[in-house]
mmCIF file of C-alpha atoms and ligand atoms in Angstrom:
data_model
loop_
_atom_site.group_PDB
_atom_site.id
_atom_site.type_symbol
_atom_site.label_atom_id
_atom_site.label_comp_id
_atom_site.label_asym_id
_atom_site.label_seq_id
_atom_site.Cartn_x
_atom_site.Cartn_y
_atom_site.Cartn_z
ATOM 1 C CA MET A 1 1.918 10.306 7.010
ATOM 2 C CA ASN A 2 0.792 14.140 6.980
ATOM 3 C CA VAL A 3 -3.013 13.632 6.551
ATOM 4 C CA GLN A 4 -4.881 13.636 9.509
ATOM 5 C CA TRP A 5 -8.074 11.820 9.378
ATOM 6 C CA TYR A 6 -9.941 13.309 11.953
ATOM 7 C CA PRO A 7 -13.545 12.227 11.158
ATOM 8 C CA GLY A 8 -14.325 15.672 8.765
ATOM 9 C CA HIS A 9 -11.834 15.264 6.375
ATOM 10 C CA MET A 10 -13.045 11.810 6.435
ATOM 11 C CA THR A 11 -16.820 12.062 5.346
ATOM 12 C CA LYS A 12 -15.066 15.024 2.683
ATOM 13 C CA ALA A 13 -13.245 11.534 1.871
ATOM 14 C CA ARG A 14 -15.965 9.499 0.568
ATOM 15 C CA ARG A 15 -17.696 12.323 -0.805
ATOM 16 C CA ALA A 16 -15.258 12.186 -3.437
ATOM 17 C CA MET A 17 -14.862 9.135 -3.860
ATOM 18 C CA GLN A 18 -18.554 8.302 -4.081
ATOM 19 C CA GLU A 19 -18.583 11.195 -6.831
ATOM 20 C CA ASP A 20 -15.546 9.921 -8.088
ATOM 21 C CA MET A 21 -16.580 6.931 -8.377
ATOM 22 C CA LYS A 22 -20.086 8.005 -10.749
ATOM 23 C CA LEU A 23 -17.338 8.826 -13.560
ATOM 24 C CA VAL A 24 -15.279 5.627 -13.948
ATOM 25 C CA ASP A 25 -16.219 2.607 -14.822
ATOM 26 C CA LEU A 26 -12.911 0.922 -12.956
ATOM 27 C CA LEU A 27 -11.156 1.250 -9.469
ATOM 28 C CA ILE A 28 -7.543 0.853 -9.959
ATOM 29 C CA GLU A 29 -7.417 -0.171 -6.044
ATOM 30 C CA LEU A 30 -3.451 0.339 -5.020
ATOM 31 C CA VAL A 31 -1.796 -1.617 -1.720
ATOM 32 C CA ASP A 32 0.987 -2.232 0.217
ATOM 33 C CA ALA A 33 1.953 -5.886 -1.315
ATOM 34 C CA ARG A 34 3.625 -6.651 2.370
ATOM 35 C CA ALA A 35 1.005 -5.703 3.847
ATOM 36 C CA PRO A 36 -1.565 -6.188 1.658
ATOM 37 C CA LEU A 37 -5.268 -6.507 4.237
ATOM 38 C CA SER A 38 -4.061 -3.892 6.373
ATOM 39 C CA SER A 39 -3.078 -1.655 4.007
ATOM 40 C CA ARG A 40 -6.973 -1.523 2.674
ATOM 41 C CA ASN A 41 -9.232 1.486 3.377
ATOM 42 C CA PRO A 42 -11.844 -0.644 5.169
ATOM 43 C CA ASP A 43 -14.918 0.599 3.410
ATOM 44 C CA ILE A 44 -13.274 -0.107 -0.150
ATOM 45 C CA ASP A 45 -15.676 -2.719 -1.124
ATOM 46 C CA GLN A 46 -18.581 -1.135 -0.714
ATOM 47 C CA LEU A 47 -17.364 2.323 -2.344
ATOM 48 C CA GLY A 48 -16.160 0.017 -5.203
ATOM 49 C CA LYS A 49 -19.313 -2.137 -5.424
ATOM 50 C CA GLN A 50 -20.470 -1.922 -9.309
ATOM 51 C CA LYS A 51 -17.323 -1.385 -10.490
ATOM 52 C CA ALA A 52 -15.044 -3.862 -12.575
ATOM 53 C CA ARG A 53 -12.155 -4.001 -9.576
ATOM 54 C CA LEU A 54 -8.424 -3.793 -10.291
ATOM 55 C CA ILE A 55 -6.205 -4.863 -7.019
ATOM 56 C CA LEU A 56 -2.127 -2.953 -7.430
ATOM 57 C CA LEU A 57 0.051 -5.097 -5.040
ATOM 58 C CA ASN A 58 2.574 -2.058 -5.468
ATOM 59 C CA LYS A 59 6.048 -2.208 -3.789
ATOM 60 C CA ALA A 60 5.997 -5.724 -5.135
ATOM 61 C CA ASP A 61 9.689 -5.125 -5.396
ATOM 62 C CA LEU A 62 9.937 -4.889 -1.367
ATOM 63 C CA ALA A 63 7.600 -7.816 -0.695
ATOM 64 C CA ASP A 64 8.326 -11.640 -0.248
ATOM 65 C CA ALA A 65 8.604 -13.176 -3.839
ATOM 66 C CA LYS A 66 6.322 -16.061 -2.410
ATOM 67 C CA GLY A 67 4.091 -13.834 -0.130
ATOM 68 C CA ASN A 68 3.413 -11.492 -3.662
ATOM 69 C CA GLU A 69 2.245 -14.463 -5.161
ATOM 70 C CA ARG A 70 0.210 -15.839 -2.316
ATOM 71 C CA TRP A 71 -1.450 -12.565 -1.943
ATOM 72 C CA THR A 72 -2.583 -12.476 -5.995
ATOM 73 C CA ALA A 73 -4.206 -15.849 -6.000
ATOM 74 C CA TRP A 74 -6.155 -15.034 -2.537
ATOM 75 C CA PHE A 75 -7.525 -11.933 -4.182
ATOM 76 C CA GLN A 76 -7.900 -13.436 -7.611
ATOM 77 C CA ALA A 77 -9.912 -16.306 -5.315
ATOM 78 C CA GLN A 78 -12.166 -13.181 -3.694
ATOM 79 C CA GLY A 79 -13.151 -12.062 -7.307
ATOM 80 C CA PHE A 80 -10.495 -9.293 -7.728
ATOM 81 C CA HIS A 81 -8.063 -9.017 -10.838
ATOM 82 C CA VAL A 82 -4.391 -8.316 -9.384
ATOM 83 C CA LEU A 83 -1.169 -7.308 -10.786
ATOM 84 C CA GLN A 84 1.869 -6.771 -8.334
ATOM 85 C CA VAL A 85 3.727 -3.588 -9.382
ATOM 86 C CA ASN A 86 6.664 -1.802 -8.538
ATOM 87 C CA ALA A 87 5.455 1.891 -9.337
ATOM 88 C CA ARG A 88 8.828 2.872 -8.825
ATOM 89 C CA GLU A 89 11.092 1.210 -11.072
ATOM 90 C CA GLY A 90 7.667 0.861 -13.287
ATOM 91 C CA THR A 91 7.760 -2.926 -13.537
ATOM 92 C CA GLY A 92 4.474 -4.911 -13.715
ATOM 93 C CA LEU A 93 2.560 -2.042 -15.389
ATOM 94 C CA LYS A 94 2.649 -3.391 -19.491
ATOM 95 C CA ALA A 95 0.317 -5.829 -17.439
ATOM 96 C CA ILE A 96 -1.991 -3.367 -16.512
ATOM 97 C CA ASN A 97 -4.196 -3.162 -20.406
ATOM 98 C CA SER A 98 -4.704 -6.731 -20.953
ATOM 99 C CA ALA A 99 -5.496 -6.440 -17.038
ATOM 100 C CA VAL A 100 -8.289 -3.183 -17.932
ATOM 101 C CA ALA A 101 -10.442 -4.842 -20.350
ATOM 102 C CA SER A 102 -10.429 -8.578 -18.999
ATOM 103 C CA ALA A 103 -11.602 -6.744 -15.855
ATOM 104 C CA CYS A 104 -13.756 -4.542 -17.835
ATOM 105 C CA GLN A 105 -14.561 -7.300 -20.114
ATOM 106 C CA GLU A 106 -18.278 -7.181 -18.891
ATOM 107 C CA LYS A 107 -18.873 -3.408 -19.627
ATOM 108 C CA LEU A 108 -16.929 -3.759 -23.544
ATOM 109 C CA GLU A 109 -19.251 -6.371 -24.381
ATOM 110 C CA ARG A 110 -22.584 -4.162 -23.504
ATOM 111 C CA ASP A 111 -21.420 -1.331 -24.865
ATOM 112 C CA ARG A 112 -20.567 -3.295 -28.433
ATOM 113 C CA ARG A 113 -24.018 -4.752 -27.582
ATOM 114 C CA ARG A 114 -25.309 -1.485 -27.749
ATOM 115 C CA GLY A 115 -23.333 -0.470 -30.930
ATOM 116 C CA ILE A 116 -21.144 2.150 -28.906
ATOM 117 C CA GLN A 117 -17.338 1.793 -30.234
ATOM 118 C CA ASN A 118 -14.366 2.687 -28.928
ATOM 119 C CA ARG A 119 -15.522 4.710 -25.767
ATOM 120 C CA PRO A 120 -12.385 4.779 -23.529
ATOM 121 C CA VAL A 121 -12.592 2.760 -20.647
ATOM 122 C CA ARG A 122 -12.365 5.706 -17.566
ATOM 123 C CA ALA A 123 -10.733 4.402 -14.248
ATOM 124 C CA MET A 124 -9.410 5.851 -10.616
ATOM 125 C CA VAL A 125 -6.952 5.329 -9.142
ATOM 126 C CA ALA A 126 -7.736 4.690 -5.001
ATOM 127 C CA GLY A 127 -6.096 4.058 -1.219
ATOM 128 C CA ILE A 128 -4.695 4.708 1.591
ATOM 129 C CA PRO A 129 -1.570 7.383 1.710
ATOM 130 C CA ASN A 130 1.780 6.295 1.204
ATOM 131 C CA VAL A 131 0.961 3.536 -0.744
ATOM 132 C CA GLY A 132 2.702 4.622 -4.179
ATOM 133 C CA LYS A 133 -0.121 6.375 -5.612
ATOM 134 C CA SER A 134 0.749 9.403 -7.253
ATOM 135 C CA THR A 135 4.439 7.869 -7.731
ATOM 136 C CA PHE A 136 1.977 5.056 -10.335
ATOM 137 C CA ILE A 137 0.167 7.430 -12.089
ATOM 138 C CA ASN A 138 2.986 9.408 -12.859
ATOM 139 C CA SER A 139 5.071 6.505 -14.259
ATOM 140 C CA PHE A 140 1.985 4.688 -15.692
ATOM 141 C CA ALA A 141 1.175 8.316 -17.631
ATOM 142 C CA GLY A 142 4.793 8.329 -17.999
ATOM 143 C CA ARG A 143 5.057 11.539 -17.297
ATOM 144 C CA ALA A 144 3.962 14.318 -14.040
ATOM 145 C CA ALA A 145 0.204 13.873 -13.769
ATOM 146 C CA ALA A 146 -0.327 13.624 -10.360
ATOM 147 C CA LYS A 147 0.615 15.529 -7.853
ATOM 148 C CA THR A 148 1.977 14.646 -4.725
ATOM 149 C CA GLY A 149 1.346 15.689 -1.460
ATOM 150 C CA ASN A 150 -2.888 15.473 -2.109
ATOM 151 C CA LYS A 151 -4.970 15.999 0.256
ATOM 152 C CA PRO A 152 -8.436 14.398 1.124
ATOM 153 C CA GLY A 153 -11.643 16.300 0.224
ATOM 154 C CA VAL A 154 -10.043 18.547 -1.677
ATOM 155 C CA THR A 155 -12.110 20.103 -4.932
ATOM 156 C CA ARG A 156 -10.325 18.897 -7.298
ATOM 157 C CA GLY A 157 -10.356 19.885 -11.462
ATOM 158 C CA ASN A 158 -10.684 16.517 -12.679
ATOM 159 C CA GLN A 159 -9.010 16.502 -15.605
ATOM 160 C CA TRP A 160 -8.834 12.883 -17.764
ATOM 161 C CA ILE A 161 -5.399 11.311 -18.785
ATOM 162 C CA ARG A 162 -5.475 9.478 -22.038
ATOM 163 C CA LEU A 163 -3.808 7.385 -21.998
ATOM 164 C CA ASN A 164 -4.523 5.216 -24.762
ATOM 165 C CA LYS A 165 -7.141 4.741 -27.012
ATOM 166 C CA SER A 166 -8.954 2.495 -25.051
ATOM 167 C CA LEU A 167 -7.737 3.673 -21.570
ATOM 168 C CA GLU A 168 -8.384 7.672 -19.722
ATOM 169 C CA LEU A 169 -7.467 7.781 -15.683
ATOM 170 C CA LEU A 170 -8.825 10.429 -13.580
ATOM 171 C CA ASP A 171 -5.727 12.518 -12.907
ATOM 172 C CA THR A 172 -6.058 13.354 -8.993
ATOM 173 C CA PRO A 173 -5.938 9.742 -6.954
ATOM 174 C CA GLY A 174 -8.815 8.829 -4.137
ATOM 175 C CA ILE A 175 -7.098 8.841 -0.667
ATOM 176 C CA LEU A 176 -9.383 7.378 1.589
ATOM 177 C CA TRP A 177 -7.996 6.834 4.778
ATOM 178 C CA PRO A 178 -6.304 3.868 6.312
ATOM 179 C CA LYS A 179 -8.012 0.979 9.108
ATOM 180 C CA PHE A 180 -7.595 2.970 12.714
ATOM 181 C CA GLU A 181 -9.999 0.328 14.596
ATOM 182 C CA ASP A 182 -8.059 -2.876 14.194
ATOM 183 C CA GLN A 183 -4.816 -2.773 16.073
ATOM 184 C CA THR A 184 -3.014 -5.040 13.678
ATOM 185 C CA ALA A 185 -3.336 -3.418 11.321
ATOM 186 C CA GLY A 186 -2.237 -0.303 12.654
ATOM 187 C CA LEU A 187 0.694 -1.783 13.950
ATOM 188 C CA ARG A 188 1.945 -3.234 10.726
ATOM 189 C CA LEU A 189 1.449 0.189 8.869
ATOM 190 C CA ALA A 190 3.136 1.734 11.772
ATOM 191 C CA LEU A 191 6.103 -0.342 10.959
ATOM 192 C CA LEU A 192 5.836 0.112 7.166
ATOM 193 C CA GLY A 193 5.902 4.028 7.550
ATOM 194 C CA SER A 194 2.420 4.662 6.248
ATOM 195 C CA VAL A 195 1.321 6.220 9.698
ATOM 196 C CA LYS A 196 2.141 7.771 12.128
ATOM 197 C CA ASP A 197 2.047 5.764 15.770
ATOM 198 C CA ASP A 198 0.382 7.549 18.181
ATOM 199 C CA ILE A 199 0.475 4.598 20.849
ATOM 200 C CA LEU A 200 4.408 3.151 21.109
ATOM 201 C CA ASN A 201 7.936 5.054 20.526
ATOM 202 C CA THR A 202 10.533 3.672 18.071
ATOM 203 C CA SER A 203 11.483 1.767 20.260
ATOM 204 C CA GLU A 204 9.058 0.106 21.085
ATOM 205 C CA LEU A 205 7.948 -0.240 17.189
ATOM 206 C CA ALA A 206 11.183 -1.346 16.438
ATOM 207 C CA ALA A 207 10.642 -4.229 19.701
ATOM 208 C CA GLU A 208 7.956 -5.172 17.080
ATOM 209 C CA LEU A 209 9.239 -5.295 13.601
ATOM 210 C CA VAL A 210 12.269 -7.259 15.271
ATOM 211 C CA LYS A 211 10.109 -10.128 16.844
ATOM 212 C CA ALA A 212 8.070 -10.377 13.799
ATOM 213 C CA LEU A 213 11.404 -11.070 11.587
ATOM 214 C CA LYS A 214 12.702 -13.111 14.425
ATOM 215 C CA LYS A 215 9.710 -15.451 13.651
ATOM 216 C CA ASP A 216 8.800 -15.271 9.939
ATOM 217 C CA TYR A 217 12.562 -14.062 8.809
ATOM 218 C CA PRO A 218 15.061 -15.575 11.089
ATOM 219 C CA GLN A 219 18.117 -14.408 8.696
ATOM 220 C CA ALA A 220 16.620 -10.959 8.198
ATOM 221 C CA ILE A 221 18.630 -9.502 11.131
ATOM 222 C CA PRO A 222 22.030 -11.923 11.208
ATOM 223 C CA ALA A 223 22.094 -10.919 7.339
ATOM 224 C CA ARG A 224 22.559 -7.270 7.735
ATOM 225 C CA TYR A 225 24.155 -6.666 10.593
ATOM 226 C CA GLY A 226 26.100 -10.450 11.334
ATOM 227 C CA PHE A 227 24.945 -11.407 14.379
ATOM 228 C CA GLU A 228 22.801 -13.898 16.350
ATOM 229 C CA GLN A 229 19.914 -12.834 16.897
ATOM 230 C CA PRO A 230 18.934 -13.276 20.133
ATOM 231 C CA ASN A 231 14.883 -13.980 21.838
ATOM 232 C CA ASP A 232 15.120 -10.557 23.387
ATOM 233 C CA PRO A 233 13.923 -7.341 21.136
ATOM 234 C CA TYR A 234 15.708 -5.392 23.165
ATOM 235 C CA GLN A 235 18.579 -6.929 23.617
ATOM 236 C CA THR A 236 19.173 -7.595 19.580
ATOM 237 C CA LEU A 237 18.108 -3.576 19.715
ATOM 238 C CA GLU A 238 21.417 -2.916 21.671
ATOM 239 C CA GLU A 239 23.427 -4.917 19.360
ATOM 240 C CA VAL A 240 22.272 -3.359 16.717
ATOM 241 C CA ALA A 241 23.428 0.115 18.658
ATOM 242 C CA ARG A 242 27.134 -2.358 19.128
ATOM 243 C CA VAL A 243 27.618 -3.116 15.361
ATOM 244 C CA ARG A 244 26.486 -0.044 14.167
ATOM 245 C CA LYS A 245 28.485 2.073 17.474
ATOM 246 C CA CYS A 246 25.223 4.223 18.028
ATOM 247 C CA MET A 247 26.190 5.751 21.265
ATOM 248 C CA GLN A 248 25.299 7.733 23.815
ATOM 249 C CA LYS A 249 27.072 9.947 25.931
ATOM 250 C CA GLY A 250 28.732 7.744 28.632
ATOM 251 C CA GLY A 251 29.506 4.904 27.145
ATOM 252 C CA VAL A 252 25.791 3.689 26.605
ATOM 253 C CA TYR A 253 24.055 2.307 23.630
ATOM 254 C CA ASP A 254 21.655 4.371 22.165
ATOM 255 C CA THR A 255 19.131 1.908 21.332
ATOM 256 C CA GLU A 256 16.120 4.574 20.185
ATOM 257 C CA LYS A 257 19.089 5.423 17.213
ATOM 258 C CA ALA A 258 19.504 1.995 16.777
ATOM 259 C CA ALA A 259 15.762 1.133 16.230
ATOM 260 C CA ALA A 260 15.103 4.027 14.050
ATOM 261 C CA MET A 261 17.881 2.260 11.916
ATOM 262 C CA LEU A 262 16.412 -1.112 11.948
ATOM 263 C CA LEU A 263 13.325 0.832 10.661
ATOM 264 C CA ASP A 264 14.907 2.387 8.148
ATOM 265 C CA ASP A 265 16.632 -0.502 7.617
ATOM 266 C CA PHE A 266 13.864 -2.421 6.983
ATOM 267 C CA ARG A 267 11.220 0.058 4.676
ATOM 268 C CA SER A 268 13.847 0.426 2.266
ATOM 269 C CA GLY A 269 14.647 -2.714 1.033
ATOM 270 C CA LYS A 270 18.203 -3.265 3.455
ATOM 271 C CA LEU A 271 16.186 -6.879 5.297
ATOM 272 C CA GLY A 272 15.589 -8.389 2.526
ATOM 273 C CA ARG A 273 11.892 -8.990 0.940
ATOM 274 C CA ILE A 274 9.237 -9.088 3.289
ATOM 275 C CA THR A 275 5.919 -9.711 3.857
ATOM 276 C CA LEU A 276 4.132 -8.666 7.097
ATOM 277 C CA GLU A 277 0.821 -11.053 6.485
ATOM 278 C CA MET A 278 0.008 -14.209 4.640
ATOM 279 C CA PRO A 279 -3.238 -14.862 3.800
ATOM 280 C CA GLY A 280 -5.264 -16.369 6.461
ATOM 281 C CA GLU A 281 -3.296 -15.817 9.814
ATOM 282 C CA LYS A 282 -5.399 -13.238 10.985
ATOM 283 C CA GLU A 283 -9.252 -14.240 11.685
ATOM 284 C CA GLY A 284 -10.944 -10.788 11.376
ATOM 285 C CA ALA A 285 -8.378 -9.222 8.977
ATOM 286 C CA GLU A 286 -10.114 -10.362 5.854
HETATM 287 P P1 LIG B 301 0.694 7.863 -2.398
HETATM 288 O O1 LIG B 301 0.920 9.041 -3.539
HETATM 289 O O2 LIG B 301 -0.194 6.711 -2.149
HETATM 290 O O3 LIG B 301 0.327 8.622 -1.470
HETATM 291 O O4 LIG B 301 2.316 7.505 -2.556
HETATM 292 P P2 LIG B 301 3.640 8.278 -3.178
HETATM 293 O O5 LIG B 301 3.369 7.971 -5.018
HETATM 294 O O6 LIG B 301 4.417 9.164 -2.658
HETATM 295 O O7 LIG B 301 4.404 7.334 -2.553
HETATM 296 C C1 LIG B 301 5.046 6.536 -1.393
HETATM 297 C C2 LIG B 301 6.414 6.885 -1.404
HETATM 298 O O8 LIG B 301 6.902 5.118 -2.268
HETATM 299 C C3 LIG B 301 7.334 7.118 -2.243
HETATM 300 O O9 LIG B 301 8.559 7.203 -1.504
HETATM 301 C C4 LIG B 301 7.114 6.233 -3.248
HETATM 302 O O10 LIG B 301 8.639 6.906 -4.394
HETATM 303 C C5 LIG B 301 7.165 5.134 -2.743
HETATM 304 N N1 LIG B 301 7.101 3.702 -3.873
HETATM 305 C C6 LIG B 301 5.893 3.832 -4.641
HETATM 306 N N2 LIG B 301 5.729 3.084 -5.027
HETATM 307 C C7 LIG B 301 6.546 1.818 -4.947
HETATM 308 C C8 LIG B 301 7.254 0.924 -5.422
HETATM 309 O O11 LIG B 301 6.588 -0.455 -5.825
HETATM 310 N N3 LIG B 301 8.674 0.443 -4.654
HETATM 311 C C9 LIG B 301 9.164 1.085 -3.645
HETATM 312 N N4 LIG B 301 10.096 0.689 -3.428
HETATM 313 N N5 LIG B 301 8.903 2.364 -3.276
HETATM 314 C C10 LIG B 301 7.668 2.725 -3.533
HETATM 315 P P3 LIG B 301 9.398 8.162 -0.337
HETATM 316 O O12 LIG B 301 10.132 7.661 0.181
HETATM 317 O O13 LIG B 301 7.815 9.119 -0.253
HETATM 318 O O14 LIG B 301 9.337 9.389 -1.461
HETATM 319 P P4 LIG B 301 11.571 8.823 -2.349
HETATM 320 O O15 LIG B 301 12.410 8.101 -1.822
HETATM 321 O O16 LIG B 301 10.623 8.526 -3.563
HETATM 322 O O17 LIG B 301 11.463 10.784 -2.988
#
């Protein structure tokens, strides 16, 4: 993560978000479908209260299809409108207009009662870094509308991108801080490559991934690397080093290199579609 979330930055991001929220009817919140709760900002429900809400389970292409269904149902049960999308490929974006219309039904009816016609819904996109906000705005708006590499809390132009006659999008997304206090969430975000983990080194992080795979996706490692996964995670890293020929000088396996390779393979989907957390499995995360 290239943004450093020291308290000053968080205060600025929160303030910018509060200002922007005054301008919009709808909050489009992006989360990473591989860890939808861990990748939510801890204060987003507070910041978005009294607004229509749409949650996009983004990177749905990298997440387990069953997991996507379970999370969709889970968020719907909390009263959110939810869609599974792949912002990179543009998959799932066609459904957004009708999801926006149903999320904003109350506002549209209120407008109609007051005789206001054809006032477009105004929406903003928000989420923690790396969930795909810029990619989403770019592909949804169909042109290079969002600047990538944006910083939190920077004064912005607040321009509206008119998507169609019934929807306008704020051009810059709300960049919010991730969950810092929840260690499990921190680990999952580090596995996704969304935050830099200062507590675990690459091998330790990869060992955590290996453990999670052994438990929930026992075929992932055998299918990719062609060996039966041993019980010991560090032995698994050695095996990856062996089959991928990661050697240090002197004929010793380079498990650090193998660990980095494994994490890369996971992040790019080469280990298959994997969801790191499922609804209801961890008390306190919801
Ligand atoms: P942000 O604004 O929320 O910080 O995220 P951003 O759009 O910069 O996206 C972060 C990374 O996630 C990018 O990859 C982007 O391509 C990727 N991404 C976004 N949406 C999806 C999706 O639905 N599916 C998949 N598979 N990837 C997605 P990157 O490696 O940082 O850049 P690049 O390789 O695209 O150049």
